Short mmCIF file of C-alpha atoms and ligand atoms in Angstrom, two decimals:
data_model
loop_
_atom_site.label_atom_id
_atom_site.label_comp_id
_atom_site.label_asym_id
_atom_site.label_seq_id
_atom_site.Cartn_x
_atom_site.Cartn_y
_atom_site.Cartn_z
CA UNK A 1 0.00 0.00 0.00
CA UNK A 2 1.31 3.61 -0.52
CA UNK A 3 0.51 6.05 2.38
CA UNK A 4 -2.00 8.34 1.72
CA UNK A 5 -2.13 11.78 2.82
CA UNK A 6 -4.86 14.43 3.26
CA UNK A 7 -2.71 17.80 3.01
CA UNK A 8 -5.86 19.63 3.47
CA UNK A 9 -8.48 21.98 1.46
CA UNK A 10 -11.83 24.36 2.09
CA UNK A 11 -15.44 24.18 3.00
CA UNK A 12 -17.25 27.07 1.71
CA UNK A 13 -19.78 28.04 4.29
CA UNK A 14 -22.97 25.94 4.60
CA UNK A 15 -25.80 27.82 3.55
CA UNK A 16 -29.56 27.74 3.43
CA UNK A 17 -32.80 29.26 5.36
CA UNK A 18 -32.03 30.41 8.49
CA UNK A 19 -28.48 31.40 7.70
CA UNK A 20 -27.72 35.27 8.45
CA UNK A 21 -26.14 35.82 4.88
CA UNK A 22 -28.43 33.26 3.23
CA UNK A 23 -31.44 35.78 1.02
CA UNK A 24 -35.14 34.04 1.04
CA UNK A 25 -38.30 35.39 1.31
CA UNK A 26 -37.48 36.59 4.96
CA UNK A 27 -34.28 38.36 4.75
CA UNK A 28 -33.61 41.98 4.30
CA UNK A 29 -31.82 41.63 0.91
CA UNK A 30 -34.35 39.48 -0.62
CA UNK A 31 -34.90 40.94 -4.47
CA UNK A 32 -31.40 42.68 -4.25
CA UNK A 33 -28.79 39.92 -4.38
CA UNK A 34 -28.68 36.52 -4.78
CA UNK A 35 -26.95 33.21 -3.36
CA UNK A 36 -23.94 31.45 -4.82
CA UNK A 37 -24.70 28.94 -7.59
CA UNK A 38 -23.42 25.41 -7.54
CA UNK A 39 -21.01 26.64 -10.57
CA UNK A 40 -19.53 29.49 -7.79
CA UNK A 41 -19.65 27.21 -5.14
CA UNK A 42 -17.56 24.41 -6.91
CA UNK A 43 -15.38 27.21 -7.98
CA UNK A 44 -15.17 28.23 -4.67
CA UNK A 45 -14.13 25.12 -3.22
CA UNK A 46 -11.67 24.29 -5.72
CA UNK A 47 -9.61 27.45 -5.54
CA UNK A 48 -9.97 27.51 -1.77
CA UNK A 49 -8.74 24.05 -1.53
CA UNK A 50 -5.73 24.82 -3.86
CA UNK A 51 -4.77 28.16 -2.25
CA UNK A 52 -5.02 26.80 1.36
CA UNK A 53 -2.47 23.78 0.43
CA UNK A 54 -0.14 26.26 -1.78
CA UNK A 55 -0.78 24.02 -4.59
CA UNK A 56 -0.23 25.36 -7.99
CA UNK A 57 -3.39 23.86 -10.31
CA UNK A 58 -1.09 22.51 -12.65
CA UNK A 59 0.34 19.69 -10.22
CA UNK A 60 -2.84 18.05 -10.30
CA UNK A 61 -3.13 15.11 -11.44
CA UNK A 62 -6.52 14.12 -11.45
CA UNK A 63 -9.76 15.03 -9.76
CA UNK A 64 -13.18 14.09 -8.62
CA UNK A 65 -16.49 15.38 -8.01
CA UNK A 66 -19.23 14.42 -5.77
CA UNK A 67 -23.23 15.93 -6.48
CA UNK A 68 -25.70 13.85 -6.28
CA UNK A 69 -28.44 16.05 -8.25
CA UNK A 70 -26.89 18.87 -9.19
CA UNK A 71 -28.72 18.03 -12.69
CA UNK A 72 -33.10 18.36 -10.65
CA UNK A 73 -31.70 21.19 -7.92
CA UNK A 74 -29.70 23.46 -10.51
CA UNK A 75 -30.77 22.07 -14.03
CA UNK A 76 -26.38 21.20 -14.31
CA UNK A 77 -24.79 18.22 -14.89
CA UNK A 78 -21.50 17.07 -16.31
CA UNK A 79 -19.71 18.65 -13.02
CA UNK A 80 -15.87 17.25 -13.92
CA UNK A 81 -15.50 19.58 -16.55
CA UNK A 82 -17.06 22.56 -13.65
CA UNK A 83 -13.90 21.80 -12.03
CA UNK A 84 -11.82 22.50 -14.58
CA UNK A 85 -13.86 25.58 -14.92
CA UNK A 86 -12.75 27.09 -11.44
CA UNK A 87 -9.28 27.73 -12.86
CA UNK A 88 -7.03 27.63 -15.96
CA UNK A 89 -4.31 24.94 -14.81
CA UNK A 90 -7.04 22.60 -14.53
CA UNK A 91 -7.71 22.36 -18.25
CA UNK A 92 -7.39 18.45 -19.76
CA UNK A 93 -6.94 17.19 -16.81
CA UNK A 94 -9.22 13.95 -15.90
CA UNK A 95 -11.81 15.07 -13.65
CA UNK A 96 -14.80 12.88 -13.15
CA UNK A 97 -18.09 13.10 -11.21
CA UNK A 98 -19.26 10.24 -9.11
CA UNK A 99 -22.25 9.44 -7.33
CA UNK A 100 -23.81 7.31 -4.71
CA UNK A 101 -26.81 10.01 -3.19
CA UNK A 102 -25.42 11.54 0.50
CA UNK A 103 -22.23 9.28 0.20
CA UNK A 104 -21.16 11.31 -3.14
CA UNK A 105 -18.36 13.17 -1.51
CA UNK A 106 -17.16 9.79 0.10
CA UNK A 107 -17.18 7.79 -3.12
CA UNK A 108 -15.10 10.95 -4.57
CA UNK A 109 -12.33 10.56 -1.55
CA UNK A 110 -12.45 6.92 -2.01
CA UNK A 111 -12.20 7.57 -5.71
CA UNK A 112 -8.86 9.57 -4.95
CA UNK A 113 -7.37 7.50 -2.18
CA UNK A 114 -7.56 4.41 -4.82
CA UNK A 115 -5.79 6.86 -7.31
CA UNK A 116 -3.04 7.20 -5.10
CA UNK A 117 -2.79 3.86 -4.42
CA UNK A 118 -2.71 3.15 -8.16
CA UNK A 119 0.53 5.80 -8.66
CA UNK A 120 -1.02 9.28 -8.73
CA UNK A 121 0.64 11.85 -6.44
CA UNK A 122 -1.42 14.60 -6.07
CA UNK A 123 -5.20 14.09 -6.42
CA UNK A 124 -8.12 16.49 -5.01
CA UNK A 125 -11.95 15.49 -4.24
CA UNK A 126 -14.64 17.97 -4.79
CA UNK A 127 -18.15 17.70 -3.11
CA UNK A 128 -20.88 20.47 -3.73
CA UNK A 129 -24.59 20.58 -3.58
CA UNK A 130 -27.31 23.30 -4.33
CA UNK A 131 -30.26 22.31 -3.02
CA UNK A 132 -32.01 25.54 -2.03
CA UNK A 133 -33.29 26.13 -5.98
CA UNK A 134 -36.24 24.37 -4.73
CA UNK A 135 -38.69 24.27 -1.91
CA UNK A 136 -37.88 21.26 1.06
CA UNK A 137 -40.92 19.60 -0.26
CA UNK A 138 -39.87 19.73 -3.86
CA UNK A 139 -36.40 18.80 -2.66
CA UNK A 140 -37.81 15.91 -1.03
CA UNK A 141 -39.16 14.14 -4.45
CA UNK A 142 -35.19 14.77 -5.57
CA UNK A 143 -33.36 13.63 -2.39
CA UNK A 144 -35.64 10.68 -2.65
CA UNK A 145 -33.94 9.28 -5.73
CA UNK A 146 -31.36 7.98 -3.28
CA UNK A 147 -34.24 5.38 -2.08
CA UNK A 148 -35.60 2.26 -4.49
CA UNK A 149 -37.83 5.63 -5.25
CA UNK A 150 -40.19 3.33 -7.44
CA UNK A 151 -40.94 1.36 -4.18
CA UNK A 152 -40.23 3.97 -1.40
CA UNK A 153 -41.46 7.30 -2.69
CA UNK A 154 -44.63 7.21 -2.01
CA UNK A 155 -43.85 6.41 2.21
CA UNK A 156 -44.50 10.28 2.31
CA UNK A 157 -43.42 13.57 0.49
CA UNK A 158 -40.51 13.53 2.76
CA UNK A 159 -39.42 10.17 1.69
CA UNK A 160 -36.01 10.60 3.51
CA UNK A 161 -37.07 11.81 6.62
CA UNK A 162 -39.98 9.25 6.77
CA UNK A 163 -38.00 6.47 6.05
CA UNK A 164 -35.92 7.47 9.31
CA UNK A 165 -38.73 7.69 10.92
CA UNK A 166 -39.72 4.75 10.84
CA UNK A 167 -36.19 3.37 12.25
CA UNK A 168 -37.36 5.71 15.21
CA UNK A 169 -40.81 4.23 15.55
CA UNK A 170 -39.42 0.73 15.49
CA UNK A 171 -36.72 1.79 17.98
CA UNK A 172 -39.31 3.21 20.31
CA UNK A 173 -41.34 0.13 20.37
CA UNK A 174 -38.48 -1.84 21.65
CA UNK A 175 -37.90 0.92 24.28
CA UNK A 176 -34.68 1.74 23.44
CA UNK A 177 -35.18 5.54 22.79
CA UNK A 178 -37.29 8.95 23.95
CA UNK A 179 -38.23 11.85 22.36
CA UNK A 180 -35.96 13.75 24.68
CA UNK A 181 -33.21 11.25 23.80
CA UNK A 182 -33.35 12.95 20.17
CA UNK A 183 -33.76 15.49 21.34
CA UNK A 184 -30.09 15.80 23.26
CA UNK A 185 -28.90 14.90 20.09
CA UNK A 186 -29.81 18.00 18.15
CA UNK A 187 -29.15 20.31 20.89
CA UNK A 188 -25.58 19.06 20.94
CA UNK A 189 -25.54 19.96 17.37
CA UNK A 190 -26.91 23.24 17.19
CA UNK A 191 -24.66 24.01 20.26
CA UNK A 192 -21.46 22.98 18.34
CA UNK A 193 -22.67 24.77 14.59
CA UNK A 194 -23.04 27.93 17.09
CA UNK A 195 -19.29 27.59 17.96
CA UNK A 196 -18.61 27.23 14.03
CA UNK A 197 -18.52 30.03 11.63
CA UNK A 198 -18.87 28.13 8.00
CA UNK A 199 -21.87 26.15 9.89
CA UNK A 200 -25.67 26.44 8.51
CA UNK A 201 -27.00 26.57 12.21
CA UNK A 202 -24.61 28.97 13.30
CA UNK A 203 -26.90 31.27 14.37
CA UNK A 204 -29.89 29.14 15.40
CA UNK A 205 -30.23 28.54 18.71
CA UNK A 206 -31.94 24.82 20.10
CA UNK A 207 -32.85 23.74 23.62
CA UNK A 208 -34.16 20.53 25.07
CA UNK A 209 -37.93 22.16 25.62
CA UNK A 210 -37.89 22.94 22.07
CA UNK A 211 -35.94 19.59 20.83
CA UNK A 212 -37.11 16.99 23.03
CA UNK A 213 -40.84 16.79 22.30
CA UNK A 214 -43.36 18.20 19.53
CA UNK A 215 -44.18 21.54 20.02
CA UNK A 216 -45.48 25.17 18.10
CA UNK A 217 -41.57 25.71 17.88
CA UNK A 218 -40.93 22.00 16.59
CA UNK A 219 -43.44 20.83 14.31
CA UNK A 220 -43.88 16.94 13.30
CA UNK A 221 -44.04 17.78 9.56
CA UNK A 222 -44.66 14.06 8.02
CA UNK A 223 -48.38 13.42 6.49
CA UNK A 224 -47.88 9.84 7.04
CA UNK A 225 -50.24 9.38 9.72
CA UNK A 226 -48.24 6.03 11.12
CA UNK A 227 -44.78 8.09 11.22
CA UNK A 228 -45.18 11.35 11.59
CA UNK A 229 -45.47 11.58 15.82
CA UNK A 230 -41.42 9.85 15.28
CA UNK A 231 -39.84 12.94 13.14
CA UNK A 232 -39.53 16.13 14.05
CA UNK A 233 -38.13 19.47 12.50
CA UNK A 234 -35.18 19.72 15.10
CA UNK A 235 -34.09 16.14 14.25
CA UNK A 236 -33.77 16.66 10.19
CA UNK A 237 -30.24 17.50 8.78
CA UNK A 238 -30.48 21.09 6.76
CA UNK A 239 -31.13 21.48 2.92
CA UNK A 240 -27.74 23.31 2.65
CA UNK A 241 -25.96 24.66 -0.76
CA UNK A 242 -21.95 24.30 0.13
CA UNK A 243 -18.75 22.81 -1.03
CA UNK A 244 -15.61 21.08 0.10
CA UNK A 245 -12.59 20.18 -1.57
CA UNK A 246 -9.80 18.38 -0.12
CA UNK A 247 -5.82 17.61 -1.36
CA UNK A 248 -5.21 14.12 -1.46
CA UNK A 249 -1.16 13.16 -2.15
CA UNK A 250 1.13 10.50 -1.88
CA UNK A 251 4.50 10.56 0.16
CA UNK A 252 5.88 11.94 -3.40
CA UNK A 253 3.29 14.39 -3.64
CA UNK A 254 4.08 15.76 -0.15
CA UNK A 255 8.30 16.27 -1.59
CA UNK A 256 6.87 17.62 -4.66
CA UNK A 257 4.75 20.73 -3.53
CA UNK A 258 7.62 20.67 -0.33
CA UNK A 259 5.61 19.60 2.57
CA UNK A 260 6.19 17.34 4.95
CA UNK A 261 3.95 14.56 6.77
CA UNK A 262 3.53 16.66 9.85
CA UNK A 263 1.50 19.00 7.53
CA UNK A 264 -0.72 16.16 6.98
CA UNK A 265 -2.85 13.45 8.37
CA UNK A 266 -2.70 10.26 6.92
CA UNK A 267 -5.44 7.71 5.64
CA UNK A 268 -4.85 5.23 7.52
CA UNK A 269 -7.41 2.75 6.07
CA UNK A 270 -10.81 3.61 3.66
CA UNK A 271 -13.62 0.68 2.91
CA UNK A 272 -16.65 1.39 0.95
CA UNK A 273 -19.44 -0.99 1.48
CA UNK A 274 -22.91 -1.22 -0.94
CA UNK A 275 -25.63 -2.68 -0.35
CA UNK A 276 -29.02 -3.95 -2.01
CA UNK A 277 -30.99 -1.40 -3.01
CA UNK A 278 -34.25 -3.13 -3.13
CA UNK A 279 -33.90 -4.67 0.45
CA UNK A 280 -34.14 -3.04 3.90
CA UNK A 281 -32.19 -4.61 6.84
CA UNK A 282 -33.38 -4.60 10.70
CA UNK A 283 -34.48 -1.06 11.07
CA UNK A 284 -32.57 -0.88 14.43
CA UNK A 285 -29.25 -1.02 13.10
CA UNK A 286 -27.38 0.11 10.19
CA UNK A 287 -25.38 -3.07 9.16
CA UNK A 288 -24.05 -1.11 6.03
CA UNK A 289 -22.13 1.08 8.19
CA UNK A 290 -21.34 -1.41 11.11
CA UNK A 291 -19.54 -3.85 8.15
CA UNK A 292 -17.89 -1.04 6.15
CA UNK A 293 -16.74 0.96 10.04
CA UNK A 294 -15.79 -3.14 11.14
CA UNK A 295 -13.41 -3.45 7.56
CA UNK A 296 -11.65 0.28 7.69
CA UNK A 297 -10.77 -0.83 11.53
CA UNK A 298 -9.48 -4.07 10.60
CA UNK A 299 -7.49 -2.48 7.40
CA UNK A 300 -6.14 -0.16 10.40
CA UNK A 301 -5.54 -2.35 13.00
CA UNK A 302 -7.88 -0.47 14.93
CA UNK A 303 -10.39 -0.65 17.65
CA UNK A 304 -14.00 1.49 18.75
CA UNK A 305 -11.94 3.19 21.62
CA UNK A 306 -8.95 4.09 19.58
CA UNK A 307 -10.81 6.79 17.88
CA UNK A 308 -10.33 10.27 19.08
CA UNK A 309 -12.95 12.14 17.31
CA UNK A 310 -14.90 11.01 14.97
CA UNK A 311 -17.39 12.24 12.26
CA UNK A 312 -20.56 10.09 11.44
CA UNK A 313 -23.44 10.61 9.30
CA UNK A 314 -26.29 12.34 10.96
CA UNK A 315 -28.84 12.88 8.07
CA UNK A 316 -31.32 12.50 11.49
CA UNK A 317 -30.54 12.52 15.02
CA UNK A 318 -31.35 8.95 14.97
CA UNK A 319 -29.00 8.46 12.86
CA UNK A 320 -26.12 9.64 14.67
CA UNK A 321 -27.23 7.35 18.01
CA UNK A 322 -27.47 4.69 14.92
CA UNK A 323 -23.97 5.28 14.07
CA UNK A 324 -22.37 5.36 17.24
CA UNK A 325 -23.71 1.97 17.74
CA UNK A 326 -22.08 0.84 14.17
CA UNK A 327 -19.07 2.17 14.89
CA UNK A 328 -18.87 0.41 18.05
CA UNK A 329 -19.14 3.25 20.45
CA UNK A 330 -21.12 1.29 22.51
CA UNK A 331 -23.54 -1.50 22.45
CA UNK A 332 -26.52 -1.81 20.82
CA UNK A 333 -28.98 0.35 22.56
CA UNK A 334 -26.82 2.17 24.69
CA UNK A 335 -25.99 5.00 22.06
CA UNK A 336 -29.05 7.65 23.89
CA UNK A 337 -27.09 6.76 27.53
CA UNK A 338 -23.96 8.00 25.87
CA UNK A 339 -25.00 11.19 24.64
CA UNK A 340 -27.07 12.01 27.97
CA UNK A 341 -23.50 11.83 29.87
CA UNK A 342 -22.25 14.08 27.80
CA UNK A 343 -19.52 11.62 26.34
CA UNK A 344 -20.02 12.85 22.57
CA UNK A 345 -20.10 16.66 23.33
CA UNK A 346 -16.82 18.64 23.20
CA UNK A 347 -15.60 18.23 26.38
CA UNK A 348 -16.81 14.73 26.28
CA UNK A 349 -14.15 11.33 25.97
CA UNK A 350 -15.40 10.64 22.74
CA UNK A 351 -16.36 14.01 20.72
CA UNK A 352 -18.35 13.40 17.56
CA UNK A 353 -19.46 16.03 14.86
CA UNK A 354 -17.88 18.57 16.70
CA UNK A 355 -18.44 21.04 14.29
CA UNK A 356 -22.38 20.91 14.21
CA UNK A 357 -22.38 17.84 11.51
CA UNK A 358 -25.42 17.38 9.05
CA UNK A 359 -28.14 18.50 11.86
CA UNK A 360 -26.24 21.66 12.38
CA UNK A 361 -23.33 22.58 10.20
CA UNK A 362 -25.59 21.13 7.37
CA UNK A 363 -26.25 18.84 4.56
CA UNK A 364 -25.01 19.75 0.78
CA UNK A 365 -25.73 16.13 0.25
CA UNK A 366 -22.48 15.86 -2.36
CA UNK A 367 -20.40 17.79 -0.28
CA UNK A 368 -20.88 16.34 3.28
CA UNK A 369 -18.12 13.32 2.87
CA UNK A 370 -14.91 15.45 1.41
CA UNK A 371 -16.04 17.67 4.65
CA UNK A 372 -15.85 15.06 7.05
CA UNK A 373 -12.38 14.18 6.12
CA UNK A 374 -11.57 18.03 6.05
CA UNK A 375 -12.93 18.26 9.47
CA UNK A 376 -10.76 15.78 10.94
CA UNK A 377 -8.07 17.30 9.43
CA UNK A 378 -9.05 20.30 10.93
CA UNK A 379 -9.63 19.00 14.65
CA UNK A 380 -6.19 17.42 14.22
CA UNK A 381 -4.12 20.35 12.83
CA UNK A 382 -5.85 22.84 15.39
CA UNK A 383 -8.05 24.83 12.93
CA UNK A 384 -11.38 24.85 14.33
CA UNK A 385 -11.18 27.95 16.54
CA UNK A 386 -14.30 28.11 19.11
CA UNK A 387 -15.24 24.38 19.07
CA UNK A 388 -11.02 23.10 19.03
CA UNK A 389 -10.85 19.95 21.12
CA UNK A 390 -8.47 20.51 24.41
CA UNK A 391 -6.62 17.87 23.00
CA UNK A 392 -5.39 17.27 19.72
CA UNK A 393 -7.12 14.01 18.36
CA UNK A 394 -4.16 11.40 17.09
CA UNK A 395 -6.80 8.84 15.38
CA UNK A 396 -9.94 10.14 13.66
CA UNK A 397 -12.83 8.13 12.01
CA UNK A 398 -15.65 9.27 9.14
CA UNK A 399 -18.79 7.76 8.38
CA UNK A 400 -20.05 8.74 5.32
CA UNK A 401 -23.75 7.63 4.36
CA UNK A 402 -26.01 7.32 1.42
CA UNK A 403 -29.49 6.47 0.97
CA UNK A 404 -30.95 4.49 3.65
CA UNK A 405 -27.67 2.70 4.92
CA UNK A 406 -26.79 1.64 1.43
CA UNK A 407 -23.18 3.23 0.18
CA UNK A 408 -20.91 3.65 3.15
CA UNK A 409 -17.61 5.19 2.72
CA UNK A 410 -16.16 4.37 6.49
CA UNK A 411 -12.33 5.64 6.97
CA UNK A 412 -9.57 6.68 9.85
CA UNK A 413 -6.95 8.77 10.03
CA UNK A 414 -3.74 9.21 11.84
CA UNK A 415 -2.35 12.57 13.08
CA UNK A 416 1.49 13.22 12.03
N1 CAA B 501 -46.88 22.37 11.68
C1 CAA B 501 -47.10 21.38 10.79
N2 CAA B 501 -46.41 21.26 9.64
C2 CAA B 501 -45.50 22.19 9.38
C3 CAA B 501 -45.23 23.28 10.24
C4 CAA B 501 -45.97 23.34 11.44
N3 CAA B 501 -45.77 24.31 12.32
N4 CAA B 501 -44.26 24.03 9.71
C5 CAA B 501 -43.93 23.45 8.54
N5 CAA B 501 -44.68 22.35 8.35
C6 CAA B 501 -44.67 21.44 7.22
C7 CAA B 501 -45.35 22.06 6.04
O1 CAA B 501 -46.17 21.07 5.44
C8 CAA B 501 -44.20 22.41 5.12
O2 CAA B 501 -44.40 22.11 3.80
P1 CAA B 501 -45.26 23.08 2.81
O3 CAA B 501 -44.78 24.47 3.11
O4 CAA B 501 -44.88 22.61 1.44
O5 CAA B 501 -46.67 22.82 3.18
C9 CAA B 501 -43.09 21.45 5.54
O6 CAA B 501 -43.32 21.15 6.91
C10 CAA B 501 -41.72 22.08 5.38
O7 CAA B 501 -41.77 23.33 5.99
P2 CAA B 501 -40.78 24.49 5.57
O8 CAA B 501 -40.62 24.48 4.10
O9 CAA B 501 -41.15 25.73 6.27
O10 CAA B 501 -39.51 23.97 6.34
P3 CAA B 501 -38.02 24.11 6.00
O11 CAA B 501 -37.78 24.64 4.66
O12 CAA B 501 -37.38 24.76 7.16
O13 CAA B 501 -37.59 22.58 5.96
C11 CAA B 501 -37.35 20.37 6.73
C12 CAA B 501 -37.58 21.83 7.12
C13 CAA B 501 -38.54 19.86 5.93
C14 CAA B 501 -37.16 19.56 7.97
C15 CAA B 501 -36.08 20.33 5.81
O14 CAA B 501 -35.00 20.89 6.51
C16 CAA B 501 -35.73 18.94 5.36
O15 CAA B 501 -36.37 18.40 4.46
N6 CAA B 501 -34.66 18.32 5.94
C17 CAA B 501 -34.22 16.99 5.57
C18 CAA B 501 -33.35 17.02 4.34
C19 CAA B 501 -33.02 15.63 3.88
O16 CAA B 501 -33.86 14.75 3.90
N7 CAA B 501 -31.77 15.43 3.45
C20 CAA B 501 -31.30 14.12 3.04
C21 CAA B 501 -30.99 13.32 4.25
S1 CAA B 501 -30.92 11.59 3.93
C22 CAA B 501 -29.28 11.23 3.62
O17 CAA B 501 -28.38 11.92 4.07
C23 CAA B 501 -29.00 10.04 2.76
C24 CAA B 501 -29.26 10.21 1.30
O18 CAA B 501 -28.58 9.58 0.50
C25 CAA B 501 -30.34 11.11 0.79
#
């Protein structure tokens, strides 16, 4: 194997309703300017990445893009050659866009770590999404072309967040979770996106009286008369527009732009796992994510309580307590306990989405996976300002998810 390095990159901010800059019907400068496309926000990305790596465009090699629907949101596809767009040393390179729904930006790190491992030096993954072309329940039909949408789209017009709703209902039944349970979950989130300036959330503000139960302030939005008491607005990851782009080298690549490993945090392992589309597992566990978290800790000789800090995919509060439980946090059912003890917050032993994640720092469905990676980078190189760990994290894990537990991109990372 050749040791793979992430020499870092950019997140544009997260954007979307609710954000202080973001213009909709409510905001001041509604009428007089407008929000970044997904061709600006891939720009964006791109040069950010290759400015905050002092790469010169020409040394890369090859690139990829992950967008799930950039083609239904922004009425754009054929996103590789958008890359080569955001700037002139870019031109005929080979740039392609991959796809596997939420887990885009995953498959597109994958996508370069397996480049590296085939002889490429210097590689960079792209993620962006624009989702905020279209109204949540018009974005809802889209996003739900990451289910078997000829089977599943008709579960509600919020297809994703029903279908997670139902692994809620099915988890309360067996007891194993409360309302208030959630809603610790998003609270934690919102708290951490307020500590984070790119973050979606960072100016919202969420308690447990508004979180923890159905409310005026927290509506239960499904129409699905079975589901809807089991998802609420506070548990829902945002419809965000953002980007992330991330520098992804070799030992070589690291001599040729003249950096050294302690610049960078290594891959230390990276498994992608699929599964069936037209089948649905136990929906009290996510054994798409527990096989491909089980394989990148093997690959790493790794174990659960190794892992420092750790970023999983939280399209719904349940599906962070989910994840934790895949990754082997703790045993099955015990994922709520954890959170209540304050073990995943900031100052807790095992932080997780410390910098708001999909609840809070939000959801550009393409872009969330190259901004994992970037934010355990981040954590580990001491760039996250307000919500910095007290102690530098040495081994990092990402759980990147798409559709309903279907492509996992699961990888860890050592600091240098
Ligand atoms: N009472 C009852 N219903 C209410 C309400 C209230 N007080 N307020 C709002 N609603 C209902 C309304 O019906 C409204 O729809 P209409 O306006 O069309 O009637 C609906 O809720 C949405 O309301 P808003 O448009 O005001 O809400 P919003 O724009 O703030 O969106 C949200 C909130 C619907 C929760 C939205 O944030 C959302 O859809 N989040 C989830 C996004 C998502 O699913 N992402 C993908 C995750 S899955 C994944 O990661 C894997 C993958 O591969 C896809």
């Amino acid at each position: 194997m050749r040791r793979t390095f992430i020499l870092g990159g950019a997140i544009t901010p997260f954007i979307g309703k609710r954000h202080p800059d973001f213009v909709w019907e409510k905001h001041p400068d509604f009428g007089k300017r407008e929000n970044p496309t997904l061709e600006d926000t891939i720009t964006s990305a791109v040069l950010g990445a290759l400015e905050a790596t002092s790469c010169p465009a020409d040394l890369v090699e090859k690139a990829w893009i992950g967008n799930f629907v950039g083609e239904l949101f922004c009425g754009q596809g054929h996103l590789g050659a958008a890359v080569v767009g955001a700037h002139e040393g870019l031109r005929y390179k080979p740039v392609m866009r991959v796809e596997a729904a939420c887990a885009s930006g995953g498959l597109a790190v994958a996508s370069a770590h397996e480049s590296i491992q085939a002889g490429t030096d210097i590689a960079l993954a792209v993620g962006a999404e624009v989702q905020t072309t279209a109204s949540a329940r018009t974005g809802g039909d889209y996003l739900a072309r990451a289910s078997h949408y000829r089977r599943q789209r008709a579960i509600d017009d919020f297809t994703f967040p029903a279908l997670f709703a139902r692994r809620v209902k099915a988890l309360r039944e067996k007891g194993l979770l409360t309302d208030e349970d959630l809603g610790r979950v998003s609270v934690k989130a919102y708290a951490n996106a307020n500590r984070n300036p790119l973050a979606h959330m960072r100016a919202v503000k969420m308690d447990l009286e508004t979180a923890g139960s159905v409310n005026p302030k927290n509506a239960a939005f499904l129409s699905n008369a079975e589901l809807q008491p089991y998802m609420k607005m506070s548990d829902c990851s945002q419809v965000s527009d953002g980007g992330a782009a991330a520098l992804i080298v070799s030992e070589a690549g690291l001599r040729k732009l003249g950096r050294s490993p302690s610049d960078a945090i290594e891959i230390t392992s990276l498994a992608l796992c699929t599964g069936d589309l037209y089948r649905d597992g136990d929906p009290t566990r996510l054994e798409t994510s527990a096989t491909a978290t089980a394989r990148a800790y093997a690959a790493a000789g790794l174990k659960p309580a190794d892992i420092d800090v750790a970023e999983v995919h939280d399209c719904f509060t349940v599906t962070e307590l989910l994840m934790m439980e895949a990754a082997g946090f703790c045993d099955v059912g015990q994922s709520a306990a954890m959170v209540r003890e304050g073990r995943t917050s900031l100052t807790g032993d095992k932080p997780i989405n410390t910098g708001g994640g999909l609840v809070g720092f939000g959801h550009p469905v393409g872009a969330s996976g190259v901004k994992q990676v970037l934010e355990i980078w981040r954590q580990m190189k001491g760039h996250c300002g307000d919500y910095q760990l007290a102690k530098r994290p040495s081994v990092g894990l990402t759980v990147n998810m798409g559709g309903d537990d279907k492509t996992v991109v699961a990888a860890t990372f050592r600091n240098l």
